[in-house]
Short mmCIF file of C-alpha atoms and ligand atoms in Angstrom, two decimals:
data_model
loop_
_atom_site.label_atom_id
_atom_site.label_comp_id
_atom_site.label_asym_id
_atom_site.label_seq_id
_atom_site.Cartn_x
_atom_site.Cartn_y
_atom_site.Cartn_z
CA UNK A 1130 99.72 109.77 91.12
CA UNK A 1131 101.24 106.49 89.88
CA UNK A 1132 104.74 105.13 90.21
CA UNK A 1133 107.51 106.74 88.20
CA UNK A 1134 109.43 103.71 87.02
CA UNK A 1135 112.26 102.92 84.68
CA UNK A 1136 111.09 100.09 82.41
CA UNK A 1137 113.25 97.02 82.04
CA UNK A 1138 115.23 97.43 85.26
CA UNK A 1139 115.96 94.02 86.76
CA UNK A 1140 114.65 93.40 90.26
CA UNK A 1141 115.96 90.28 92.08
CA UNK A 1142 119.75 90.18 92.08
CA UNK A 1143 121.75 87.04 92.84
CA UNK A 1144 125.04 88.62 93.72
CA UNK A 1145 125.63 90.42 97.01
CA UNK A 1146 128.95 91.67 98.36
CA UNK A 1147 131.20 90.87 101.27
CA UNK A 1148 129.88 93.92 103.09
CA UNK A 1149 126.96 93.81 105.53
CA UNK A 1150 124.91 95.66 102.95
CA UNK A 1151 124.16 95.54 99.24
CA UNK A 1152 123.90 98.46 96.81
CA UNK A 1153 120.41 98.41 95.28
CA UNK A 1154 118.84 100.52 92.55
CA UNK A 1155 115.72 102.63 93.04
CA UNK A 1156 113.27 101.37 90.41
CA UNK A 1157 110.11 103.39 91.14
CA UNK A 1158 108.88 106.32 93.21
CA UNK A 1159 105.28 107.20 94.02
CA UNK A 1160 104.20 110.40 95.80
CA UNK A 1161 101.01 110.14 97.91
CA UNK A 1162 101.34 113.76 99.10
CA UNK A 1163 104.12 116.37 98.97
CA UNK A 1164 105.64 114.77 102.11
CA UNK A 1165 104.69 111.10 101.84
CA UNK A 1166 106.13 108.73 99.24
CA UNK A 1167 106.71 105.08 98.45
CA UNK A 1168 109.76 103.80 96.64
CA UNK A 1169 110.86 100.46 95.25
CA UNK A 1170 114.34 99.06 94.95
CA UNK A 1171 115.95 96.01 93.44
CA UNK A 1172 116.25 93.15 95.94
CA UNK A 1173 119.26 91.01 96.68
CA UNK A 1174 117.97 87.44 96.54
CA UNK A 1175 119.73 86.78 99.84
CA UNK A 1176 117.67 89.48 101.61
CA UNK A 1177 115.17 87.56 103.74
CA UNK A 1178 112.48 89.03 105.96
CA UNK A 1179 109.27 88.18 107.76
CA UNK A 1180 106.27 90.47 107.00
CA UNK A 1181 106.35 93.25 109.63
CA UNK A 1182 110.16 93.42 109.68
CA UNK A 1183 112.16 96.53 108.93
CA UNK A 1184 115.29 96.97 106.83
CA UNK A 1185 118.15 99.40 107.43
CA UNK A 1186 118.67 101.77 104.50
CA UNK A 1187 121.36 104.34 103.76
CA UNK A 1188 121.47 107.31 101.43
CA UNK A 1189 124.31 109.82 101.04
CA UNK A 1190 124.06 113.18 102.82
CA UNK A 1191 125.20 116.42 101.14
CA UNK A 1192 128.87 115.53 101.93
CA UNK A 1193 128.47 111.99 100.57
CA UNK A 1194 128.49 110.21 103.97
CA UNK A 1195 125.98 107.37 104.42
CA UNK A 1196 122.97 108.16 106.65
CA UNK A 1197 121.42 104.92 107.94
CA UNK A 1198 117.76 104.69 109.09
CA UNK A 1199 115.31 101.83 109.74
CA UNK A 1200 112.39 101.45 107.30
CA UNK A 1201 109.63 98.83 107.45
CA UNK A 1202 109.23 96.67 104.36
CA UNK A 1203 105.91 97.20 102.56
CA UNK A 1204 106.34 94.59 99.83
CA UNK A 1205 105.51 90.91 100.24
CA UNK A 1206 108.11 88.31 101.19
CA UNK A 1207 107.62 86.78 97.71
CA UNK A 1208 108.04 90.02 95.71
CA UNK A 1209 111.20 90.32 93.68
CA UNK A 1210 111.57 93.98 94.71
CA UNK A 1211 111.57 95.81 98.06
CA UNK A 1212 109.10 98.62 98.69
CA UNK A 1213 109.08 101.24 101.46
CA UNK A 1214 106.67 103.99 102.62
CA UNK A 1215 108.31 107.14 103.93
CA UNK A 1216 107.52 110.59 105.28
CA UNK A 1217 109.76 113.61 104.68
CA UNK A 1218 110.28 115.26 108.06
CA UNK A 1219 111.57 118.83 108.15
CA UNK A 1220 115.33 119.04 108.82
CA UNK A 1221 115.72 115.25 108.94
CA UNK A 1222 119.05 114.04 107.54
CA UNK A 1223 117.59 111.00 105.79
CA UNK A 1224 114.51 112.98 104.69
CA UNK A 1225 116.75 115.51 102.92
CA UNK A 1226 118.45 112.72 100.97
CA UNK A 1227 115.11 111.04 100.28
CA UNK A 1228 113.74 114.32 98.92
CA UNK A 1229 116.51 114.25 96.27
CA UNK A 1230 115.99 110.57 95.40
CA UNK A 1231 115.38 109.66 91.75
CA UNK A 1232 114.70 106.47 89.85
CA UNK A 1233 118.06 104.92 88.94
CA UNK A 1234 119.80 106.14 92.12
CA UNK A 1235 121.67 103.73 94.39
CA UNK A 1236 120.54 102.95 97.94
CA UNK A 1237 122.38 100.79 100.47
CA UNK A 1238 120.32 98.01 102.09
CA UNK A 1239 121.56 96.07 105.14
CA UNK A 1240 121.50 92.34 104.34
CA UNK A 1241 119.62 91.59 107.59
CA UNK A 1242 116.04 92.40 108.53
CA UNK A 1243 114.90 93.20 112.04
CA UNK A 1244 111.94 93.64 114.41
CA UNK A 1245 109.22 91.99 116.46
CA UNK A 1246 106.10 93.32 114.73
CA UNK A 1247 105.43 89.87 113.30
CA UNK A 1248 102.44 87.57 113.54
CA UNK A 1249 104.61 84.85 115.09
CA UNK A 1250 104.80 87.02 118.24
CA UNK A 1251 101.07 86.44 118.75
CA UNK A 1252 99.11 83.53 120.21
CA UNK A 1253 96.53 82.10 117.79
CA UNK A 1254 93.36 84.21 117.65
CA UNK A 1255 90.23 84.92 115.64
CA UNK A 1256 90.52 88.61 114.69
CA UNK A 1257 93.69 90.45 113.70
CA UNK A 1258 93.57 94.24 114.19
CA UNK A 1259 96.30 96.22 112.41
CA UNK A 1260 96.39 99.72 113.94
CA UNK A 1261 98.66 102.22 112.20
CA UNK A 1262 99.37 105.94 112.26
CA UNK A 1263 101.03 107.69 109.29
CA UNK A 1264 103.79 105.60 107.70
CA UNK A 1265 103.14 102.88 110.31
CA UNK A 1266 100.79 101.43 107.70
CA UNK A 1267 103.77 100.12 105.71
CA UNK A 1268 104.48 96.86 107.60
CA UNK A 1269 100.73 96.17 107.82
CA UNK A 1270 100.61 96.04 104.01
CA UNK A 1271 103.37 93.43 103.94
CA UNK A 1272 101.54 91.43 106.63
CA UNK A 1273 98.28 91.66 104.63
CA UNK A 1274 100.06 90.28 101.57
CA UNK A 1275 100.97 87.11 103.46
CA UNK A 1276 98.61 84.21 102.56
CA UNK A 1277 99.18 82.59 106.00
CA UNK A 1278 97.52 85.59 107.68
CA UNK A 1279 94.36 85.11 105.61
CA UNK A 1280 94.32 81.41 106.51
CA UNK A 1281 95.06 81.79 110.23
CA UNK A 1282 92.56 84.55 111.13
CA UNK A 1283 88.85 84.89 110.40
CA UNK A 1284 88.77 88.70 110.38
CA UNK A 1285 91.45 91.18 109.38
CA UNK A 1286 90.78 94.81 110.34
CA UNK A 1287 93.08 97.61 109.17
CA UNK A 1288 92.84 100.96 110.93
CA UNK A 1289 94.89 103.81 109.42
CA UNK A 1290 95.05 107.22 111.09
CA UNK A 1291 96.48 110.15 109.12
CA UNK A 1292 96.37 113.92 109.39
CA UNK A 1293 95.15 114.53 105.82
CA UNK A 1294 93.12 112.43 103.37
CA UNK A 1295 95.88 112.24 100.72
CA UNK A 1296 98.01 110.35 103.26
CA UNK A 1297 95.61 107.38 103.18
CA UNK A 1298 98.25 105.48 101.23
CA UNK A 1299 97.50 102.06 99.70
CA UNK A 1300 93.72 102.60 100.03
CA UNK A 1301 93.02 101.10 96.62
CA UNK A 1302 95.55 98.32 97.12
CA UNK A 1303 93.88 97.36 100.43
CA UNK A 1304 90.45 97.35 98.77
CA UNK A 1305 91.80 95.04 96.04
CA UNK A 1306 93.39 92.48 98.38
CA UNK A 1307 90.26 90.29 98.77
CA UNK A 1308 90.30 89.82 94.97
CA UNK A 1309 93.75 88.22 95.06
CA UNK A 1310 93.08 84.48 94.62
CA UNK A 1311 95.81 83.11 96.85
CA UNK A 1312 94.79 85.46 99.70
CA UNK A 1313 91.02 84.93 99.31
CA UNK A 1314 91.58 81.15 99.51
CA UNK A 1315 92.50 81.64 103.19
CA UNK A 1316 88.90 82.63 103.89
CA UNK A 1317 89.37 85.70 106.13
CA UNK A 1318 87.25 88.84 105.71
CA UNK A 1319 88.93 92.24 105.46
CA UNK A 1320 87.74 95.48 107.06
CA UNK A 1321 89.36 98.88 106.44
CA UNK A 1322 88.78 101.88 108.71
CA UNK A 1323 90.44 105.10 107.53
CA UNK A 1324 90.75 107.93 110.07
CA UNK A 1325 91.51 111.51 108.98
CA UNK A 1326 92.22 113.78 111.95
CA UNK A 1327 92.81 117.21 110.36
CA UNK A 1328 90.44 117.42 107.34
CA UNK A 1329 86.94 117.67 108.84
CA UNK A 1330 84.46 115.51 106.91
CA UNK A 1331 87.11 113.64 104.91
CA UNK A 1332 86.38 110.31 106.63
CA UNK A 1333 83.66 108.92 108.87
CA UNK A 1334 86.18 108.65 111.74
CA UNK A 1335 88.22 111.71 112.74
CA UNK A 1336 89.55 111.11 116.25
CA UNK A 1337 92.80 109.47 117.32
CA UNK A 1338 92.90 105.67 117.59
CA UNK A 1339 93.18 105.49 121.44
CA UNK A 1340 90.09 107.73 121.79
CA UNK A 1341 88.11 105.60 119.32
CA UNK A 1342 89.21 102.42 121.06
CA UNK A 1343 88.42 103.67 124.56
CA UNK A 1344 84.88 104.82 123.74
CA UNK A 1345 83.95 101.76 121.64
CA UNK A 1346 83.66 103.63 118.31
CA UNK A 1347 86.31 101.48 116.69
CA UNK A 1348 84.54 98.23 117.58
CA UNK A 1349 81.24 99.70 116.43
CA UNK A 1350 82.67 100.82 113.08
CA UNK A 1351 84.32 97.42 112.54
CA UNK A 1352 81.28 95.50 113.83
CA UNK A 1353 83.71 93.45 115.88
CA UNK A 1354 84.25 93.34 119.64
CA UNK A 1355 87.72 93.41 121.12
CA UNK A 1356 88.51 90.80 123.78
CA UNK A 1357 91.72 89.21 124.97
CA UNK A 1358 90.56 85.66 124.21
CA UNK A 1359 89.86 86.22 120.49
CA UNK A 1360 91.49 89.53 119.37
CA UNK A 1361 95.12 90.09 118.38
CA UNK A 1362 96.48 93.58 117.78
CA UNK A 1363 99.52 94.90 115.93
CA UNK A 1364 100.31 98.59 116.43
CA UNK A 1365 102.78 100.72 114.50
CA UNK A 1366 103.77 104.36 114.09
CA UNK A 1367 103.64 107.30 116.49
CA UNK A 1368 105.33 106.32 119.80
CA UNK A 1369 102.90 108.33 121.94
CA UNK A 1370 100.03 106.43 120.33
CA UNK A 1371 101.80 103.12 120.99
CA UNK A 1372 102.31 104.03 124.66
CA UNK A 1373 98.66 105.03 125.09
CA UNK A 1374 97.40 101.86 123.41
CA UNK A 1375 99.73 99.65 125.42
CA UNK A 1376 98.27 101.10 128.64
CA UNK A 1377 94.67 100.86 127.43
CA UNK A 1378 95.00 97.29 126.18
CA UNK A 1379 97.09 96.25 129.19
CA UNK A 1380 94.13 97.12 131.40
CA UNK A 1381 92.01 94.76 129.28
CA UNK A 1382 94.50 91.93 129.88
CA UNK A 1383 96.49 92.16 126.63
CA UNK A 1384 100.23 91.45 126.85
CA UNK A 1385 103.19 91.40 124.48
CA UNK A 1386 105.24 88.26 123.86
CA UNK A 1387 107.50 87.78 126.85
CA UNK A 1388 110.12 85.09 127.46
CA UNK A 1389 108.61 82.75 124.89
CA UNK A 1390 105.00 83.18 126.05
CA UNK A 1391 103.11 84.37 122.98
CA UNK A 1392 101.24 87.65 123.38
CA UNK A 1393 98.01 89.20 122.21
CA UNK A 1394 99.57 92.47 120.99
CA UNK A 1395 102.79 93.59 119.25
CA UNK A 1396 104.27 97.07 118.69
CA UNK A 1397 106.74 99.00 116.55
CA UNK A 1398 107.54 102.62 117.44
CA UNK A 1399 109.01 104.82 114.71
CA UNK A 1400 110.82 107.40 116.83
C1 FAD B 1059 111.92 100.31 113.68
C2 FAD B 1059 111.67 101.57 112.87
C3 FAD B 1059 111.06 101.47 111.63
C4 FAD B 1059 110.80 102.63 110.89
N1 FAD B 1059 110.15 102.54 109.70
C5 FAD B 1059 109.82 103.67 109.03
C6 FAD B 1059 109.07 103.61 107.83
O1 FAD B 1059 108.70 102.53 107.34
N2 FAD B 1059 108.76 104.78 107.22
C7 FAD B 1059 109.17 106.00 107.73
O2 FAD B 1059 108.85 107.04 107.13
N3 FAD B 1059 109.88 106.07 108.83
C8 FAD B 1059 110.22 104.94 109.49
N4 FAD B 1059 110.97 105.04 110.63
C9 FAD B 1059 111.54 106.34 110.96
C10 FAD B 1059 112.78 106.53 110.07
O3 FAD B 1059 113.78 105.61 110.45
C11 FAD B 1059 113.37 107.94 110.16
O4 FAD B 1059 113.50 108.35 111.49
C12 FAD B 1059 112.52 108.97 109.47
O5 FAD B 1059 112.28 108.61 108.14
C13 FAD B 1059 113.11 110.34 109.47
O6 FAD B 1059 114.49 110.27 109.24
P1 FAD B 1059 115.31 111.64 109.27
O7 FAD B 1059 116.77 111.34 109.31
O8 FAD B 1059 114.84 112.49 108.16
O9 FAD B 1059 114.88 112.32 110.63
P2 FAD B 1059 115.14 111.80 112.11
O10 FAD B 1059 116.21 112.66 112.69
O11 FAD B 1059 115.37 110.32 112.11
O12 FAD B 1059 113.74 112.10 112.79
C14 FAD B 1059 113.38 113.43 113.17
C15 FAD B 1059 111.98 113.46 113.76
O13 FAD B 1059 111.01 113.22 112.75
C16 FAD B 1059 109.85 112.60 113.30
N5 FAD B 1059 109.65 111.32 112.59
C17 FAD B 1059 110.58 110.37 112.29
N6 FAD B 1059 110.04 109.35 111.59
C18 FAD B 1059 108.73 109.66 111.43
C19 FAD B 1059 107.67 109.01 110.77
N7 FAD B 1059 107.83 107.82 110.15
N8 FAD B 1059 106.46 109.61 110.78
C20 FAD B 1059 106.28 110.80 111.40
N9 FAD B 1059 107.26 111.47 112.05
C21 FAD B 1059 108.48 110.91 112.05
C22 FAD B 1059 110.14 112.40 114.77
O14 FAD B 1059 109.61 113.49 115.49
C23 FAD B 1059 111.66 112.40 114.82
O15 FAD B 1059 112.17 112.76 116.08
C24 FAD B 1059 111.22 103.89 111.39
C25 FAD B 1059 111.87 103.97 112.63
C26 FAD B 1059 112.07 102.84 113.37
C27 FAD B 1059 112.74 102.96 114.71
N1 NAP B 1060 101.31 114.98 107.79
C1 NAP B 1060 101.63 116.16 107.22
O1 NAP B 1060 100.82 116.85 106.65
C2 NAP B 1060 103.04 116.65 107.33
C3 NAP B 1060 103.46 117.68 106.49
C4 NAP B 1060 104.77 118.12 106.57
C5 NAP B 1060 105.63 117.55 107.50
N2 NAP B 1060 105.18 116.58 108.31
C6 NAP B 1060 106.08 116.05 109.29
O2 NAP B 1060 105.89 114.66 109.42
C7 NAP B 1060 105.86 114.33 110.81
C8 NAP B 1060 104.48 113.81 111.18
O3 NAP B 1060 104.11 112.83 110.26
P1 NAP B 1060 102.67 112.14 110.30
O4 NAP B 1060 101.60 113.16 110.10
O5 NAP B 1060 102.72 110.99 109.36
O6 NAP B 1060 102.66 111.50 111.77
P2 NAP B 1060 101.81 111.84 113.09
O7 NAP B 1060 102.04 113.21 113.58
O8 NAP B 1060 102.13 110.73 114.01
O9 NAP B 1060 100.27 111.76 112.61
C9 NAP B 1060 99.70 110.60 112.01
C10 NAP B 1060 98.37 110.29 112.69
O10 NAP B 1060 98.63 109.90 114.03
C11 NAP B 1060 97.83 110.69 114.90
N3 NAP B 1060 98.48 110.88 116.20
C12 NAP B 1060 99.43 111.77 116.56
N4 NAP B 1060 99.75 111.62 117.85
C13 NAP B 1060 98.96 110.63 118.34
C14 NAP B 1060 98.80 110.02 119.61
N5 NAP B 1060 99.51 110.40 120.66
N6 NAP B 1060 97.90 109.03 119.73
C15 NAP B 1060 97.17 108.63 118.68
N7 NAP B 1060 97.26 109.17 117.45
C16 NAP B 1060 98.16 110.16 117.28
C17 NAP B 1060 97.64 112.00 114.17
O11 NAP B 1060 96.53 112.67 114.72
P3 NAP B 1060 96.55 114.28 114.98
O12 NAP B 1060 96.27 114.91 113.67
O13 NAP B 1060 95.45 114.44 115.99
O14 NAP B 1060 97.90 114.64 115.53
C18 NAP B 1060 97.45 111.50 112.75
O15 NAP B 1060 96.14 111.07 112.55
C19 NAP B 1060 106.23 115.56 111.55
O16 NAP B 1060 107.63 115.58 111.71
C20 NAP B 1060 105.77 116.66 110.63
O17 NAP B 1060 106.50 117.85 110.83
C21 NAP B 1060 103.89 116.10 108.24
#
């Protein structure tokens, strides 16, 4: 299903407000599945972020009070709009508001961006692995749209684990990235490994990322060995997955950025 968009809506806006947030307009909504969607908003020109960062968004609850939640930015730093990938969780306050969202609605966006899931947390390396579960793919897409990433690494490998095949969001967009001139100029190759855990046969890989990493299946599928001297990993999504991967990789000598010493891995947990 494509984006539902209102034609002619302006994107970049030059005027903010004295508040810590700006009121933006939802310009497009795209449903990947009944519970997973992407949406775009106008962007205040003063909103700055590094790929991998998250924004803080607010929507009104049933009583009209603002419910604030963090959401990773999917769009590129140079896009004139902001894009987000979201899941609707049962009984979630923000999810309920998001379920009612329509093109043309207003959404509050904090003027600041946040987070440490950025490439500048990592020491230089050869291969960049982007490991995501569910909506954790979102910041990886923004990172992949950064020309510097294609110039600074030789291999980019995206691993996306979802329950059901229709949640393999941005599949076509990922496949098209190597055709983008200003990314291709960087020279990196791009690998994409989809994992579907609850639809048998829907993808070649069907086990959770830590299992596939521990038994070497991930390296085999990517035709790329993981080692602390040449591999860098960014991990986003399910917190239990992040904890398991941190332990596994820690045993292999991988560390996060600490007190100014650049690391070999970086994490964002979503709950
Ligand atoms: C730094 C950060 C960045 C985030 N970025 C995103 C993002 O880009 N997209 C996004 O959908 N969510 C993201 N989240 C989660 C998001 O902020 C909300 O928690 C979520 O959308 C649900 O909000 P809610 O009020 O409906 O339910 P909440 O009360 O906030 O959450 C209820 C429960 O839903 C489950 N849950 C929450 N978020 C997710 C999720 N993303 N995937 C699967 N289960 C979840 C957890 O079990 C959680 O305890 C992020 C969270 C953090 C901390
Ligand atoms: N996805 C849906 O169909 C759906 C539908 C309605 C509501 N929801 C709600 O959305 C939330 C879940 O969203 P989600 O499916 O995007 O997130 P998720 O439960 O984190 O699942 C995303 C992927 O991460 C994997 N995973 C889960 N725990 C892991 C761990 N400890 N280590 C490694 N991988 C792990 C899952 O594998 P497994 O399959 O093995 O768990 C799946 O492949 C829940 O609140 C749920 O109620 C989801």
